[in-house]
Short mmCIF file of C-alpha atoms in Angstrom, two decimals:
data_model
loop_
_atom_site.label_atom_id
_atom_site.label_comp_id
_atom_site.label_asym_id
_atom_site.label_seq_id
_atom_site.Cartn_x
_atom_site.Cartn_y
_atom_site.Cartn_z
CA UNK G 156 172.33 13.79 43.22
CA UNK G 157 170.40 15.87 40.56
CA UNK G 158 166.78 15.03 40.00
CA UNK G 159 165.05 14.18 36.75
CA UNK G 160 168.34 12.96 35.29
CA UNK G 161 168.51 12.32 31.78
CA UNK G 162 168.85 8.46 29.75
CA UNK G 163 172.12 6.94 29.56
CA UNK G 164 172.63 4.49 26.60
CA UNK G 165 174.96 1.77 27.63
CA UNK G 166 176.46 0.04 24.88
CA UNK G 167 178.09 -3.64 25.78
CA UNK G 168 179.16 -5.02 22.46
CA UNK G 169 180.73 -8.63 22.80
CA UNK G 170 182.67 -10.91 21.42
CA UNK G 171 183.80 -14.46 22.82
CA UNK G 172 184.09 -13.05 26.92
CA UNK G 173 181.74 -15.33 28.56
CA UNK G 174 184.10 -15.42 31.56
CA UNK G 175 184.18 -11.39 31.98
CA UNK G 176 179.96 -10.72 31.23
CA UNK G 177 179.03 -11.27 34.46
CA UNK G 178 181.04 -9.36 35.83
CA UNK G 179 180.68 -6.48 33.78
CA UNK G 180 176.46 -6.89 33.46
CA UNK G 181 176.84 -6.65 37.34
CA UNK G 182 178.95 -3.64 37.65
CA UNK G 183 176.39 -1.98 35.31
CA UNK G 184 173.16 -2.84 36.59
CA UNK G 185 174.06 -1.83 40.32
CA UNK G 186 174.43 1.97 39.43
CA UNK G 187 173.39 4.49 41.69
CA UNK G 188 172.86 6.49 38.47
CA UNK G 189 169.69 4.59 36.99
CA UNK G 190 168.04 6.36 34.72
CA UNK G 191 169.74 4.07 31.52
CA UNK G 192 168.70 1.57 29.08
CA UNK G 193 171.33 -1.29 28.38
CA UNK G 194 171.82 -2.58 24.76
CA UNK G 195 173.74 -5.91 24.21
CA UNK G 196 175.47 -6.74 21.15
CA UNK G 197 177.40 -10.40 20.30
CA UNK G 198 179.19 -10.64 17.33
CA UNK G 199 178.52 -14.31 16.53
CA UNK G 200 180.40 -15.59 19.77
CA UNK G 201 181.57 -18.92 20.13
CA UNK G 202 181.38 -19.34 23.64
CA UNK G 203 178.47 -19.57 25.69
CA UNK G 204 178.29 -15.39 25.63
CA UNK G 205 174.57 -15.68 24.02
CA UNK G 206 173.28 -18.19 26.71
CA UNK G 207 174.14 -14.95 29.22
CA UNK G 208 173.35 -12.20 27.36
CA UNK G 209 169.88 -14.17 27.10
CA UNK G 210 169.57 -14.43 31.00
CA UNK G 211 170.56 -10.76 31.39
CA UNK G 212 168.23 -9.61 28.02
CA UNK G 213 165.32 -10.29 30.53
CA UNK G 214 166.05 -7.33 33.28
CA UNK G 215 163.61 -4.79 32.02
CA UNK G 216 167.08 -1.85 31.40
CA UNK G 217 167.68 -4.17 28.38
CA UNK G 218 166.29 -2.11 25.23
CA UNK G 219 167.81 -4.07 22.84
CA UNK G 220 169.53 -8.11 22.82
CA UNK G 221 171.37 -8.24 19.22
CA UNK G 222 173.08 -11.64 18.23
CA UNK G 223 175.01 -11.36 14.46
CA UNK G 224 174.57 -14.29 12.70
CA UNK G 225 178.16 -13.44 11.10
CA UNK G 226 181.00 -12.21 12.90
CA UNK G 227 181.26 -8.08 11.47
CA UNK G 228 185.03 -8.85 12.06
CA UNK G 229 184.93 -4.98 13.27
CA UNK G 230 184.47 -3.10 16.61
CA UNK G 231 183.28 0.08 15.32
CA UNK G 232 180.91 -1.74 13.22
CA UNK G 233 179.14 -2.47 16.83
CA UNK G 234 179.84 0.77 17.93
CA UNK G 235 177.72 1.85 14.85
CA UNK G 236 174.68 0.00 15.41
CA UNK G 237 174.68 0.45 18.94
CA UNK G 238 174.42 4.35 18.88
CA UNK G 239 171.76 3.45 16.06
CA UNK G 240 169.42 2.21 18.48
CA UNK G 241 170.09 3.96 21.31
CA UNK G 242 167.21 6.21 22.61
CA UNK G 243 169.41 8.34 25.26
CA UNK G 244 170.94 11.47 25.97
CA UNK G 245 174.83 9.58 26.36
CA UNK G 246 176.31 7.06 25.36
CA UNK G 247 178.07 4.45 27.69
CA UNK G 248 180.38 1.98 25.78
CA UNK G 249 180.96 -0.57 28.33
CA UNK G 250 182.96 -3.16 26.55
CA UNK G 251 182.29 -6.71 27.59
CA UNK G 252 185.79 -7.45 29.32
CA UNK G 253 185.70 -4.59 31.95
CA UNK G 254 183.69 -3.28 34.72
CA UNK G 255 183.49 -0.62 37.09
CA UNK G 256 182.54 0.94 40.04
CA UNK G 257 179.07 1.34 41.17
CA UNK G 258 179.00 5.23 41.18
CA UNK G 259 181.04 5.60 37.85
CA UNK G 260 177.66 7.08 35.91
CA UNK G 261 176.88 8.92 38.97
CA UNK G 262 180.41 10.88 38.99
CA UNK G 263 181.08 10.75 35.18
CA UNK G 264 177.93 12.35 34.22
CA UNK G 265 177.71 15.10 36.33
CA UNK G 266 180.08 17.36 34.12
CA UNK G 267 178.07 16.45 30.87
CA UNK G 268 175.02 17.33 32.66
CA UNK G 269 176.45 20.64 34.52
CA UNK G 270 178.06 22.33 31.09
CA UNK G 271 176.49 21.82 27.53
CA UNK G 272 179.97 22.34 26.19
CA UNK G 273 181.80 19.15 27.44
CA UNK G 274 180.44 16.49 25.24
CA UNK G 275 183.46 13.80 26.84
CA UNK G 276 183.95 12.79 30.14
CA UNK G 277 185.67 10.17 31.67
CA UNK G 278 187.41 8.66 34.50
CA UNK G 279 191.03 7.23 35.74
CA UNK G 280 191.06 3.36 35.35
CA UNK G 281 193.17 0.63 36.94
CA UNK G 282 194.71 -1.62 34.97
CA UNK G 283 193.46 -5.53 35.81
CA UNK G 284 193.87 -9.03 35.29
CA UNK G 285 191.90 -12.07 33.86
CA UNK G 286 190.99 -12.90 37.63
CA UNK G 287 189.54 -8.62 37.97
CA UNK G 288 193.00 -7.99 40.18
CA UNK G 289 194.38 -5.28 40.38
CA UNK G 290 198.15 -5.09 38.48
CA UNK G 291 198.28 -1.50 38.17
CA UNK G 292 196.49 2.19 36.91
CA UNK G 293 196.65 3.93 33.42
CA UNK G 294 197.80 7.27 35.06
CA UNK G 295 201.22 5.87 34.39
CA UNK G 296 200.58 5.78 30.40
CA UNK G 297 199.66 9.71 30.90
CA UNK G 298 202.96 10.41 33.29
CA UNK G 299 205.07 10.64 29.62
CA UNK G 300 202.60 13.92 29.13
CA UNK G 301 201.91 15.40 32.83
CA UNK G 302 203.05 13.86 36.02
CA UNK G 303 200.73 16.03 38.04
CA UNK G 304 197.68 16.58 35.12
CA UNK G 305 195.97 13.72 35.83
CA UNK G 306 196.62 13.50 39.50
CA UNK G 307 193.22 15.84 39.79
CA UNK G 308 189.69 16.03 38.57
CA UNK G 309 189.37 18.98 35.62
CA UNK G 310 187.69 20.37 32.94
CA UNK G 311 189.33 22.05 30.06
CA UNK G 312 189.31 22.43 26.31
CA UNK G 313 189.23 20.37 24.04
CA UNK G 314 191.09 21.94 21.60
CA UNK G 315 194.30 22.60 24.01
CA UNK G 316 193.78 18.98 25.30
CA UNK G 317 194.20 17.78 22.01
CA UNK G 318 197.68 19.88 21.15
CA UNK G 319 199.26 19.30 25.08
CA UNK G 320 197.81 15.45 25.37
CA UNK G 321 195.98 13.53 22.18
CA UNK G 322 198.36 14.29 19.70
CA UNK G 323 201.12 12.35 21.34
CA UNK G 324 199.69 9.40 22.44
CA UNK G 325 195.73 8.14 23.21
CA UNK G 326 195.50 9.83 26.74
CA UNK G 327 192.36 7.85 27.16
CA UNK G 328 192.94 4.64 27.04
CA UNK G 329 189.99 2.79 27.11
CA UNK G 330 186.40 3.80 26.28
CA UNK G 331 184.85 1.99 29.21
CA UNK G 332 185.91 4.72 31.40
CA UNK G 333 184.24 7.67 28.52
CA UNK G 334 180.56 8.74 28.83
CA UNK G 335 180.08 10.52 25.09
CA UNK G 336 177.61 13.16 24.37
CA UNK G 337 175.62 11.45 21.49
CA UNK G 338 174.12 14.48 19.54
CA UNK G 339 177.77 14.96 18.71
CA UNK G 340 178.58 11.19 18.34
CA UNK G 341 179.24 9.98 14.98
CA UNK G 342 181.01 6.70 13.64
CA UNK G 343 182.29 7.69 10.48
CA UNK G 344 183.10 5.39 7.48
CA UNK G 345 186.64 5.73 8.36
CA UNK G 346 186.13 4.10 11.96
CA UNK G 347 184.44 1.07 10.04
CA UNK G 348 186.20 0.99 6.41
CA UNK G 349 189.93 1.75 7.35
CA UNK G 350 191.39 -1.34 8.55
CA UNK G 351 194.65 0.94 10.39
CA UNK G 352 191.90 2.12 12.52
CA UNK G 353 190.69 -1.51 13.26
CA UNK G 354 192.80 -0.75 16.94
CA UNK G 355 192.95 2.77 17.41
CA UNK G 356 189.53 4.18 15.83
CA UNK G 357 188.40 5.35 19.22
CA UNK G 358 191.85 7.52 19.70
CA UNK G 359 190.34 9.35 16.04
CA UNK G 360 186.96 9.37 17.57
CA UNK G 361 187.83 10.81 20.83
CA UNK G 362 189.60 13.95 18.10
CA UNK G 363 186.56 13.99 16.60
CA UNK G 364 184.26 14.69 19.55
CA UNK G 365 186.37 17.42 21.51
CA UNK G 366 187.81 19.40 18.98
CA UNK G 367 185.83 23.12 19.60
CA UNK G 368 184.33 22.00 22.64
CA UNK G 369 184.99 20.87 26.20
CA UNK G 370 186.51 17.43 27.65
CA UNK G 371 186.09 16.61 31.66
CA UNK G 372 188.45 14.27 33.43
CA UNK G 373 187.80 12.61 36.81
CA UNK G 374 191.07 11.73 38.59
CA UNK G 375 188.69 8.74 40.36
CA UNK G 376 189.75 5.15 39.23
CA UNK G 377 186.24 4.17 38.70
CA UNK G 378 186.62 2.01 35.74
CA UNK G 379 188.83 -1.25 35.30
CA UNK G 380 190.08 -1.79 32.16
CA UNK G 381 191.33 -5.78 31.91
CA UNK G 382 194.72 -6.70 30.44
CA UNK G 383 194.31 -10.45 29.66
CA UNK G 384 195.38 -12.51 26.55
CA UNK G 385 192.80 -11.92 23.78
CA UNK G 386 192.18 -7.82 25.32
CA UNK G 387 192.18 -5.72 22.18
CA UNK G 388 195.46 -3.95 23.32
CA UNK G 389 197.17 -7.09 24.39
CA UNK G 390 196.51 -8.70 20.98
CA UNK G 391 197.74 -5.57 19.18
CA UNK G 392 200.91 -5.39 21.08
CA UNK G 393 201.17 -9.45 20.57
CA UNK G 394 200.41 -10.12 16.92
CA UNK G 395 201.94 -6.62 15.60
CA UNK G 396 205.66 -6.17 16.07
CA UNK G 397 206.94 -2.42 16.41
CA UNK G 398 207.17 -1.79 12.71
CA UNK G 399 203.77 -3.22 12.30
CA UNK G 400 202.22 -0.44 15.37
CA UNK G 401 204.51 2.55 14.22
CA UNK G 402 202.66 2.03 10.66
CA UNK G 403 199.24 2.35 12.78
CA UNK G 404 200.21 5.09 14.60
CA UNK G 405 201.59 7.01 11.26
CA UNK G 406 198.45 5.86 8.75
CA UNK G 407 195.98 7.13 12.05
CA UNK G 408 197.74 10.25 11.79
CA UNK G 409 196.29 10.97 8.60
CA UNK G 410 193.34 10.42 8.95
CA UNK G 411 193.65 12.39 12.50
CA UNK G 412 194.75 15.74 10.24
CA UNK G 413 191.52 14.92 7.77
CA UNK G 414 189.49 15.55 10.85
CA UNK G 415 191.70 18.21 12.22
CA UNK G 416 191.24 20.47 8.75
CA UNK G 417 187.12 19.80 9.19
CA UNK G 418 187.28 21.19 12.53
CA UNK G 419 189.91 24.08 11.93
CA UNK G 420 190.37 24.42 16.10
CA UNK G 421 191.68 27.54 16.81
CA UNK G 422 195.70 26.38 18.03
CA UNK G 423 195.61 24.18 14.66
CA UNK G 424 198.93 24.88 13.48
CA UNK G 425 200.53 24.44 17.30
CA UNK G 426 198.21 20.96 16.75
CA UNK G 427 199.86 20.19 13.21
CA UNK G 428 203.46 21.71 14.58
CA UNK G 429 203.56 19.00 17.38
CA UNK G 430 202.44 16.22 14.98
CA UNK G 431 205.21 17.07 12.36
CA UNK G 432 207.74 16.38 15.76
CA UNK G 433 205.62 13.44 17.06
CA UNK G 434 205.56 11.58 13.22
CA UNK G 435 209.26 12.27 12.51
CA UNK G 436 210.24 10.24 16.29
CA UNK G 437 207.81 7.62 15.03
CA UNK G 438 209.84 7.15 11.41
CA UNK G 439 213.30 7.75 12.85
CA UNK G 440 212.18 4.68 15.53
CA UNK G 441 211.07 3.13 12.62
CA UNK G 442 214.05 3.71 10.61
CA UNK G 443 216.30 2.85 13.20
CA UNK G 444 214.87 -0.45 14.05
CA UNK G 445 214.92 -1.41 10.18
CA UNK G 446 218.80 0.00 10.39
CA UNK G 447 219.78 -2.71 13.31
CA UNK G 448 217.41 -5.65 11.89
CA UNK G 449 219.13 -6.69 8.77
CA UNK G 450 217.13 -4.68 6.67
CA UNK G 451 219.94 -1.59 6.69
CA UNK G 452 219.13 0.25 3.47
CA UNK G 453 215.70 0.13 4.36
CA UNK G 454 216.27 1.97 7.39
CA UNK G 455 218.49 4.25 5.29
CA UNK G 456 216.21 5.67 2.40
CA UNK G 457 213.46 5.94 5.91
CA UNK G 458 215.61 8.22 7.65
CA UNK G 459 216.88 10.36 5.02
CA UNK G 460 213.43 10.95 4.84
CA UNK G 461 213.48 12.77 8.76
CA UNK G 462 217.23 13.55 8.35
CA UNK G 463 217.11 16.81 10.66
CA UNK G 464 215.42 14.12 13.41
CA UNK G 465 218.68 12.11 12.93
CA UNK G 466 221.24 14.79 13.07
CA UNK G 467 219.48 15.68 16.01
CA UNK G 468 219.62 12.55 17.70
CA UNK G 469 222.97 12.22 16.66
CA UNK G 470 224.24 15.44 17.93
CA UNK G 471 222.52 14.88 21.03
CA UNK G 472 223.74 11.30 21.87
CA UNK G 473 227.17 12.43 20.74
CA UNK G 474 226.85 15.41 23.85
CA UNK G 475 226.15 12.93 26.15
CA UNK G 476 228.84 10.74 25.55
CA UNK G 477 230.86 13.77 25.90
CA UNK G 478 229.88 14.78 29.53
CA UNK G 479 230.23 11.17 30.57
CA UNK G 480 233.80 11.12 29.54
CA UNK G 481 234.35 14.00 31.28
CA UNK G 482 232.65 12.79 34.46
CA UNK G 483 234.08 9.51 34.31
CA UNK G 484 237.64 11.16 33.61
#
């Protein structure tokens, strides 16, 4: 392992996951990679998550031990202050419901520290349960994009990971398994104001740090990202119906070509080209689902708005029923 190795600034902001803080404290104190400070956040728990932060505040990695009196009601908010007081070279967000491996800052740094240009790296991660079991791995969210891609470590772009990968769907899944580079880190009032964002501000963030520079993948499942009942992603796909996550995904994309026109990436209009394709599927879905939900001339006056998306749908399903007749007959 490379000597004098620079300060990682592990961010654990928490809210209410007193069963899952040990665990995770654990998994980040027992790094072979430990050269880091570790800054704990609570957002006015009501659990017994301060009582353990407290016991943990007194290992001497702990920079920083910050209870809110009020709850910010806001991840990014945490995210905010967090990179506000941290003193390192990278930032670690380690949210308070996962863990990892013991090497995962040993492996996940080494491309940040071996190229200036990749300011993102980050690892495979299995999918777990409330008990830390394993129930599967987020490669299979990427398979949509790349079957093989993300079978492999690799290095690339960030601007041609954004237009193949990012522009579809949120390729990286959970920021426990990202190591940022933090002189290019910045929350922006977006992350924190726009209350779309409130469950998919890191999927903006992550356009914001690669665009014009570098992004490193390793194919290692060294972080575990927990699937339980009050998860971020389980409550989004619980409270919000379809409709409700298609309006997300379309008021995210917005903001997503804001920060695409800032950064002016050299394949922007293949970028922009791909979104047009990716936001008309999202309001033909949309339209379709008003169309068969009692709410028909909703769905209407929304697809006449991506009419060439329905005519193509149309044409296509009409082809297929076509060559089944003919097989069938």
């Amino acid at each position: 392992m490379l000597t004098n190795l620079p300060l990682i600034s592990v961010i654990v902001p928490n809210y209410n996951h007193e069963n899952y803080l040990k665990q995770r404290l654990d998994s980040i104190f027992s790094q072979t990679y430990q050269n880091f400070e570790v800054i704990l956040l609570d957002d006015n728990s009501t659990d017994n998550s301060k009582q353990i932060l407290s016991e943990y505040a007194k290992n001497p990695k702990v920079s920083h031990c910050v209870f809110n009196e009020i709850n910010s009601g806001n991840t990014f908010t945490q995210w905010q202050k967090g990179i506000s007081l941290a003193q390192g070279n990278y930032i670690w967000i380690a949210e308070s419901d996962d863990f990892c491996e013991t090497n995962f800052l040993e492996k996940v740094s080494k491309p940040l520290l071996e190229n200036n240009q990749v300011v993102l790296s980050y690892c495979q991660s299995n999918r777990v349960d409330e008990y830390g079991s394993v129930i599967g791995n987020w490669k299979e969210h990427t398979n949509v994009l790349d079957v093989k891609k993300f079978e492999t470590d690799f290095m690339v772009d960030g601007n041609l990971f954004i237009e193949k990968y990012l522009i579809y769907i949120n390729a990286i899944p959970n920021a426990s398994a990202v190591l940022l580079r933090k002189e290019n880190l910045k929350i922006t009032d977006d992350l924190v104001s726009n209350i779309h964002l409130k469950s998919c501000g890191d999927w903006v963030l992550y356009f914001q740090q690669i665009s014009n520079h570098k992004i490193a993948f390793i194919s290692d499942s060294l972080n575990s990202f927990r699937f339980h009942a009050n998860s971020v992603i389980a409550t989004a796909v619980k409270v919000e119906n379809r409709i409700s996550i298609i309006e997300i995904n379309l008021q995210m994309r917005k903001v997503m070509l804001s920060v695409l026109q800032k950064k002016m990436p050299v394949n922007y209009n293949e970028i922009i080209s791909n979104n047009k394709k990716t936001t008309k599927s999202l309001k033909y879905e949309k339209g379709m689902i008003l169309f068969h939900n009692d709410k028909r001339w909703k769905g209407v006056f929304v697809l006449l708005g991506v009419f060439d998306e329905f005519l193509r749908r149309y044409k296509l399903k009409k082809k297929i029923v076509l060559k089944l007749k003919k097989i069938i007959s």
